[in-house]
PDB file of C-alpha atoms in Angstrom:
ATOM      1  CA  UNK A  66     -16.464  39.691 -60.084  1.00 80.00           C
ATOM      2  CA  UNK A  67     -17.315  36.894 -62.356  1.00 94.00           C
ATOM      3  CA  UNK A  68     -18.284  38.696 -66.204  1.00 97.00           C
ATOM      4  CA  UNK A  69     -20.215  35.817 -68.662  1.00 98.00           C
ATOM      5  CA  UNK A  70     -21.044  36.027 -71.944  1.00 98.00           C
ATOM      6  CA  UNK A  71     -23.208  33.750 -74.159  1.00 98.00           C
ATOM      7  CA  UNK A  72     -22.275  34.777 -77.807  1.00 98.00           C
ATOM      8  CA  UNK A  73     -25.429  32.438 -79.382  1.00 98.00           C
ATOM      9  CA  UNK A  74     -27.750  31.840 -75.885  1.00 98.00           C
ATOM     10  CA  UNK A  75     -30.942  31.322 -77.640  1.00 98.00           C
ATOM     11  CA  UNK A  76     -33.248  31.078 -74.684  1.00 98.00           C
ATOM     12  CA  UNK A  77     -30.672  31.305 -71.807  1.00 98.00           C
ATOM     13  CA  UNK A  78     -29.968  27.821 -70.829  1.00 98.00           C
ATOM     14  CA  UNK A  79     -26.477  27.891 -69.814  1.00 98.00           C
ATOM     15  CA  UNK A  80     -26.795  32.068 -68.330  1.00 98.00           C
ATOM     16  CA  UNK A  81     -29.503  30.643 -66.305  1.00 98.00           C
ATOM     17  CA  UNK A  82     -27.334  28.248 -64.680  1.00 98.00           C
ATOM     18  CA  UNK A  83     -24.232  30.519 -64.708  1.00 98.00           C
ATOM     19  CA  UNK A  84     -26.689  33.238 -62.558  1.00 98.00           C
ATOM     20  CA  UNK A  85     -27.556  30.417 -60.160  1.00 98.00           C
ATOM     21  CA  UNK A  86     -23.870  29.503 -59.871  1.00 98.00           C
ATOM     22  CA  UNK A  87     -22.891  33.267 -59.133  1.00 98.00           C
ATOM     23  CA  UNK A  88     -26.088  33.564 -56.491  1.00 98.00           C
ATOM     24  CA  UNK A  89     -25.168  30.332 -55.012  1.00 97.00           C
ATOM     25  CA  UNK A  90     -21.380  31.679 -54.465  1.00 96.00           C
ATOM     26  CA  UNK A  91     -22.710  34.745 -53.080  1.00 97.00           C
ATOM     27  CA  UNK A  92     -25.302  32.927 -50.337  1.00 96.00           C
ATOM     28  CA  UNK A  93     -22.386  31.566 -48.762  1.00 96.00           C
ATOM     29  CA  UNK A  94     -21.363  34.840 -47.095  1.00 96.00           C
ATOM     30  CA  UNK A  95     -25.256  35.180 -46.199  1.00 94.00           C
ATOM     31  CA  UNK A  96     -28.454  36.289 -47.318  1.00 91.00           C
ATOM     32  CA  UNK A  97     -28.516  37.899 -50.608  1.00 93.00           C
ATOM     33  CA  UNK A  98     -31.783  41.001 -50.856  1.00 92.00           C
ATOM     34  CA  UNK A  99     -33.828  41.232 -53.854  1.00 93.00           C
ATOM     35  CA  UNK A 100     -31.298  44.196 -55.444  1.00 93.00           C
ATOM     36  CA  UNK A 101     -28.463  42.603 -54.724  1.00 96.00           C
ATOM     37  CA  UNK A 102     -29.775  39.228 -57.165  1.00 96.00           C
ATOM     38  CA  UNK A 103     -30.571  41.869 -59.571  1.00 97.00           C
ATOM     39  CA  UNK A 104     -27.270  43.832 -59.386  1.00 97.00           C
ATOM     40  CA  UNK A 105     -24.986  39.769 -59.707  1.00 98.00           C
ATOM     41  CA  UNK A 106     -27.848  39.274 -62.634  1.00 98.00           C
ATOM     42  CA  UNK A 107     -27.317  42.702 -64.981  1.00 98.00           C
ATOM     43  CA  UNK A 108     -23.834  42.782 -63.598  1.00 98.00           C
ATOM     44  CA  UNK A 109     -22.835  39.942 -64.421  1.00 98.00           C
ATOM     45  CA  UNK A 110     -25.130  37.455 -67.171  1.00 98.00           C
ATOM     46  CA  UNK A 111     -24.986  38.765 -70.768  1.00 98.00           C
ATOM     47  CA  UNK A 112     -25.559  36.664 -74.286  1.00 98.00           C
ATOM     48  CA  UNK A 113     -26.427  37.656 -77.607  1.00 98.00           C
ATOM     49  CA  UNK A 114     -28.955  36.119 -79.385  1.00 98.00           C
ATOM     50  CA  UNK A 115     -30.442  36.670 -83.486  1.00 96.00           C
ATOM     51  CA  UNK A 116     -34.335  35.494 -82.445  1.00 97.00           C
ATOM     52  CA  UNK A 117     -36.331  38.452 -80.986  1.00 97.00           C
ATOM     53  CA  UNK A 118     -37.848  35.585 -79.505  1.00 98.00           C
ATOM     54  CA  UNK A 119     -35.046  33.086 -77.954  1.00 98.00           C
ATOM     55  CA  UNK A 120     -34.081  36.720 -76.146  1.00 98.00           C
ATOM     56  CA  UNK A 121     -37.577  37.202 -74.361  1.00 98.00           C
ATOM     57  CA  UNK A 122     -37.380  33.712 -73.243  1.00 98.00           C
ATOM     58  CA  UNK A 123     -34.084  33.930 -72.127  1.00 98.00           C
ATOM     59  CA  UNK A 124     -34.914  37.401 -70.022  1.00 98.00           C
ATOM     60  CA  UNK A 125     -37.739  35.578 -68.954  1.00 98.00           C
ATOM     61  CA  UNK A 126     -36.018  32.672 -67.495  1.00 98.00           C
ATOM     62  CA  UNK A 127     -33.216  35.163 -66.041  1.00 98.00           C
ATOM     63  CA  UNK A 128     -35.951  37.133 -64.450  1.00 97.00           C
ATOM     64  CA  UNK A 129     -37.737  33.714 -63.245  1.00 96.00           C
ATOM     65  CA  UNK A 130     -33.970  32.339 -61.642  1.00 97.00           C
ATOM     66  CA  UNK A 131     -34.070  36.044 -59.862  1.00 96.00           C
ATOM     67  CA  UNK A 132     -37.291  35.446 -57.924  1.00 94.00           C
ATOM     68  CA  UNK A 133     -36.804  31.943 -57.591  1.00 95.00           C
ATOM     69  CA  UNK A 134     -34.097  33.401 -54.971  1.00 95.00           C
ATOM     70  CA  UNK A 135     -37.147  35.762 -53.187  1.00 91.00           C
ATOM     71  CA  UNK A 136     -40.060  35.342 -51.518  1.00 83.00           C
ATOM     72  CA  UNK A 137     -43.172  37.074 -51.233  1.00 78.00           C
ATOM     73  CA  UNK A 138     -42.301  38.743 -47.846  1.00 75.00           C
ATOM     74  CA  UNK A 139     -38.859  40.124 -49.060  1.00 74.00           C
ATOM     75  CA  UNK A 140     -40.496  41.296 -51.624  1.00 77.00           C
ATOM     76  CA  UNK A 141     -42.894  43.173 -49.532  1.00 81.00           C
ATOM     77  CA  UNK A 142     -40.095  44.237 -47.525  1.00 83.00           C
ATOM     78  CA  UNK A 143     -38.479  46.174 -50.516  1.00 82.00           C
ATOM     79  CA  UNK A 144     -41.422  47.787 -52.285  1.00 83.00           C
ATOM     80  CA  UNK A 145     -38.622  49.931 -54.075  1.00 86.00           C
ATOM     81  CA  UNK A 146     -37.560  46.787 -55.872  1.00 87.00           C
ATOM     82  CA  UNK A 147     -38.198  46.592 -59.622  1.00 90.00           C
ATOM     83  CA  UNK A 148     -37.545  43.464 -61.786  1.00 92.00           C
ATOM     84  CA  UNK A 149     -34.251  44.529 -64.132  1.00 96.00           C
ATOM     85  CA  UNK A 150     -34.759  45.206 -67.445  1.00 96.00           C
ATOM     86  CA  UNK A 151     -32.448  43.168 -69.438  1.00 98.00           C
ATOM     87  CA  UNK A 152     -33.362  43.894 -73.257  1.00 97.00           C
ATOM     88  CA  UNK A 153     -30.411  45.382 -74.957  1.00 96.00           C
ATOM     89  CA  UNK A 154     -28.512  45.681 -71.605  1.00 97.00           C
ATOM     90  CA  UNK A 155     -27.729  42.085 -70.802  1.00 98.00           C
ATOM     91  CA  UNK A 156     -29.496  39.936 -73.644  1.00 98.00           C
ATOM     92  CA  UNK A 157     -28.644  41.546 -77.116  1.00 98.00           C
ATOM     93  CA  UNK A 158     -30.986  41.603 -79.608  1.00 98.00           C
ATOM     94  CA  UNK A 159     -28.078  41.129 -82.630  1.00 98.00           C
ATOM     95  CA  UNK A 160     -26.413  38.967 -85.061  1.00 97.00           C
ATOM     96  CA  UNK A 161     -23.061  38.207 -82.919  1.00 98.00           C
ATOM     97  CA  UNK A 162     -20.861  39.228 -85.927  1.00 98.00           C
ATOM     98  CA  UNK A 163     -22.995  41.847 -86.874  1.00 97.00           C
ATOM     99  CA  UNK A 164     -20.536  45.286 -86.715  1.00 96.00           C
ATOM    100  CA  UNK A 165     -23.414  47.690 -86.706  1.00 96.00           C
ATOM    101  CA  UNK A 166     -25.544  45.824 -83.644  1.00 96.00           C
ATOM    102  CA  UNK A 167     -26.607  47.145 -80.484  1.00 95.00           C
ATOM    103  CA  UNK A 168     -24.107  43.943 -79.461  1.00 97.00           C
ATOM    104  CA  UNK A 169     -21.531  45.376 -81.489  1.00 96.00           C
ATOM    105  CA  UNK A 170     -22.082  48.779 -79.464  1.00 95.00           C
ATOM    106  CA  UNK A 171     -20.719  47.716 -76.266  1.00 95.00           C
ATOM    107  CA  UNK A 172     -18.215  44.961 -77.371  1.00 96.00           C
ATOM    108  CA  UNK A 173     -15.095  46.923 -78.178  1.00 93.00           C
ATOM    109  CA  UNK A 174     -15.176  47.489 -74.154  1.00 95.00           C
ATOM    110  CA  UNK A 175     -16.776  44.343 -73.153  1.00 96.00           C
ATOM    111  CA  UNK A 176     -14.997  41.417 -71.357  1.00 97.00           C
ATOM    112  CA  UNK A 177     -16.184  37.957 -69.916  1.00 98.00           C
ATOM    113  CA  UNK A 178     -14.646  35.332 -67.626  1.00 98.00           C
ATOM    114  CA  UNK A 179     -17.082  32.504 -68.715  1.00 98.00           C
ATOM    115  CA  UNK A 180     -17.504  32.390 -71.713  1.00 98.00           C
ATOM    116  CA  UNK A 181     -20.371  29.573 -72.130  1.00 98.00           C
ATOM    117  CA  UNK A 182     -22.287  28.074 -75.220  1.00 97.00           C
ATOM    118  CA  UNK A 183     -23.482  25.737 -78.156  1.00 97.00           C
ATOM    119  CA  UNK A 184     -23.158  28.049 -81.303  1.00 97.00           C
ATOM    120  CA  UNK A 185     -24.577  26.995 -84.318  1.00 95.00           C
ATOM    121  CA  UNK A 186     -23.112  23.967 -85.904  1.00 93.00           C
ATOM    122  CA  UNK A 187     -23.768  24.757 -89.747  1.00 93.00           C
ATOM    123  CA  UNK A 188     -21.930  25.225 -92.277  1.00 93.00           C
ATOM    124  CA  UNK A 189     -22.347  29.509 -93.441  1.00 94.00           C
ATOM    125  CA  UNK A 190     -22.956  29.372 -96.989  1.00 93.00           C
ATOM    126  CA  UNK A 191     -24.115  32.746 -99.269  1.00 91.00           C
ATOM    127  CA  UNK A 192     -27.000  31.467-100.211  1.00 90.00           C
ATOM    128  CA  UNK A 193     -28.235  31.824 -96.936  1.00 92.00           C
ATOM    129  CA  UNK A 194     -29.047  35.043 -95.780  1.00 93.00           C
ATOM    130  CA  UNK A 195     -28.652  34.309 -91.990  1.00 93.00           C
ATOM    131  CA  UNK A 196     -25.307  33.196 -92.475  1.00 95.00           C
ATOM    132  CA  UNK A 197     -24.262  36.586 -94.516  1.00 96.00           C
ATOM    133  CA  UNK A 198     -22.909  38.343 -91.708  1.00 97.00           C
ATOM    134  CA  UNK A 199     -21.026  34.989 -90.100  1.00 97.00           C
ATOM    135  CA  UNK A 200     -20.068  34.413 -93.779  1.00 97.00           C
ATOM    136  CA  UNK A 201     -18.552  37.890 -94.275  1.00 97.00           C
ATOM    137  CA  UNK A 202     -16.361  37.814 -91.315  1.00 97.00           C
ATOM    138  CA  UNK A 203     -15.278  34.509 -91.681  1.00 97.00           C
ATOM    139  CA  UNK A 204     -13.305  35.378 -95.049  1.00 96.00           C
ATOM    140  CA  UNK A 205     -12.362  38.740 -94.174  1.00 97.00           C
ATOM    141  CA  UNK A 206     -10.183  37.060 -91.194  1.00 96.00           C
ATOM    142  CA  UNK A 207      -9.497  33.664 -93.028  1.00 94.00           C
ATOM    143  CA  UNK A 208      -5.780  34.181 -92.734  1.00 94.00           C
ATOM    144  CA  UNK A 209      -5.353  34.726 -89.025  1.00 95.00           C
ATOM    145  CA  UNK A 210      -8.514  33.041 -87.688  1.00 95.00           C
ATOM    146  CA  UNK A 211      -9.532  29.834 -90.425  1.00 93.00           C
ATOM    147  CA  UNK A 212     -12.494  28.070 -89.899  1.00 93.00           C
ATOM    148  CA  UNK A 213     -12.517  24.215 -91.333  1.00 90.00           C
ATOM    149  CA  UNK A 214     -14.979  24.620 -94.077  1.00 90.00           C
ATOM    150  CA  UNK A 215     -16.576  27.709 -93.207  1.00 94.00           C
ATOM    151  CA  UNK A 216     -17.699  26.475 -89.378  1.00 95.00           C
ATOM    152  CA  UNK A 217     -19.959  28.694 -88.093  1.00 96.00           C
ATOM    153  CA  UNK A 218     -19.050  27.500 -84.863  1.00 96.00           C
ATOM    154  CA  UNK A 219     -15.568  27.770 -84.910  1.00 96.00           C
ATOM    155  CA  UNK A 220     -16.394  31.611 -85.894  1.00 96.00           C
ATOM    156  CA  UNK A 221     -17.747  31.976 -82.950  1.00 97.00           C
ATOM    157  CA  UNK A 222     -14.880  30.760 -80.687  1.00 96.00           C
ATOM    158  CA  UNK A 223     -12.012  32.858 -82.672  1.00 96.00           C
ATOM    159  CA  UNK A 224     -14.807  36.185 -83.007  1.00 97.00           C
ATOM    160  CA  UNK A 225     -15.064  35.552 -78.952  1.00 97.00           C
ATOM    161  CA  UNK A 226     -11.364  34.839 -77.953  1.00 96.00           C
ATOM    162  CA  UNK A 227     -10.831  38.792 -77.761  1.00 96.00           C
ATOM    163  CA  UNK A 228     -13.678  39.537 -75.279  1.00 97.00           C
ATOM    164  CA  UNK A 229     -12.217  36.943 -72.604  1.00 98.00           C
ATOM    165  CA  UNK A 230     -10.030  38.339 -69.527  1.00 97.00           C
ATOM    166  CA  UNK A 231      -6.504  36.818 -69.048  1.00 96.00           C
ATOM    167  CA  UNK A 232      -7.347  33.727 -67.243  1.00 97.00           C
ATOM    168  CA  UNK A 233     -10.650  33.380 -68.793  1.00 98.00           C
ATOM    169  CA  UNK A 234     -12.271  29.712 -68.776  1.00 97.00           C
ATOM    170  CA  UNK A 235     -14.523  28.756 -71.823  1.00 96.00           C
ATOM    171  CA  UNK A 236     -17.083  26.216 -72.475  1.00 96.00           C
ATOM    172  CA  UNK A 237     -18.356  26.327 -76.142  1.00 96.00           C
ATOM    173  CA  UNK A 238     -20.145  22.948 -77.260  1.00 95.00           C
ATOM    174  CA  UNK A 239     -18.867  22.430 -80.676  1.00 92.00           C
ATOM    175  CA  UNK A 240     -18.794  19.586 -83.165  1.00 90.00           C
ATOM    176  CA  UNK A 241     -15.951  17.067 -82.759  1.00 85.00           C
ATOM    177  CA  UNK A 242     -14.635  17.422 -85.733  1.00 83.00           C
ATOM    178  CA  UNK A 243     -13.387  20.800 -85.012  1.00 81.00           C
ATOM    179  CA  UNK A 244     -10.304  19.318 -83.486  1.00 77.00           C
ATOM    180  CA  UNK A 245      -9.320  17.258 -86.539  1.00 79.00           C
ATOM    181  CA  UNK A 246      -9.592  19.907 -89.205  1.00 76.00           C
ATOM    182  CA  UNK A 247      -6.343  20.867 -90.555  1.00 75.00           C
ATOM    183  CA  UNK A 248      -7.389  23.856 -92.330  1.00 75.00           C
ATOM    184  CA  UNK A 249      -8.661  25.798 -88.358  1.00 69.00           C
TER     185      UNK A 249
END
């Protein structure tokens, strides 16, 4: 069972396309009912996001790929069907490198097999409080994971590497210049 995580999925973008992906691979053995899109969707789709309110669009739009899958009359069929709640069980309200985040709850046993995104693409600087937290882990690990002039972005990818399965695939969007920096 395919896990994905979106450490920065601001309103859900790419977990709306994984979920259709999963749904997709899961029609081709047959119908799929109501709970079973909302068992591959809680199961499965998880991101963490900083904006209280990138994460309600994103649950929206999960919620909205979920009943694009139904209609009307299977939902009649299964009046015992409720729309999942996702808030702080799939979408994390958190700073991703935030230690003391609902996020940062559940990642020690957390692992993903996608891992799919476009972090930030800033530099983290102090002056900045919403880069204190990326900021602070970045030089705490500077010797083992470097970032090229304090790359959020590049954060992001060594912060996620240890939440990936063994034969993980990733797909992080990050600036080109990532791959010429000799310092990461």
């Amino acid at each position: 069972d395919t896990c994905v995580l979106d450490p920065s999925c601001g309103s859900g973008a790419f977990l709306v396309q994984c979920y259709r992906a999963l749904v997709e691979k899961r029609r081709m053995r047959g119908a799929v009912e109501p709970a079973e899109l909302a068992a591959i969707l809680t199961g499965h789709i998880f991101g963490v996001e900083r904006d209280r309110d990138a994460c309600r669009v994103a649950e929206m739009s999960l919620v909205l790929a979920l009943l694009d899958y139904t209609t009307p009359p299977d939902l009649e069929t299964h009046p015992e069907f409720k729309l999942p709640t996702l808030s702080d069980a799939n979408i994390f309200q958190a700073d991703f490198f935030d230690p003391d985040s609902s996020w940062a709850a559940v990642r020690g046993s957390f692992r993903a097999d996608w891992l799919v995104g476009n972090p930030p693409w800033v530099e983290a600087k102090a002056a900045r409080k919403e880069d204190r937290l990326a900021l602070a882990w970045i030089q705490a690990n500077s010797e083992h994971f470097p970032t090229g002039g304090n790359q959020v972005a590049e954060a992001f990818v060594w912060h996620s590497l240890p939440l990936l399965n063994e034969g993980a695939v990733a797909g992080l969007l990050l600036p080109a210049m990532t791959l010429f920096k000799m310092e990461s």
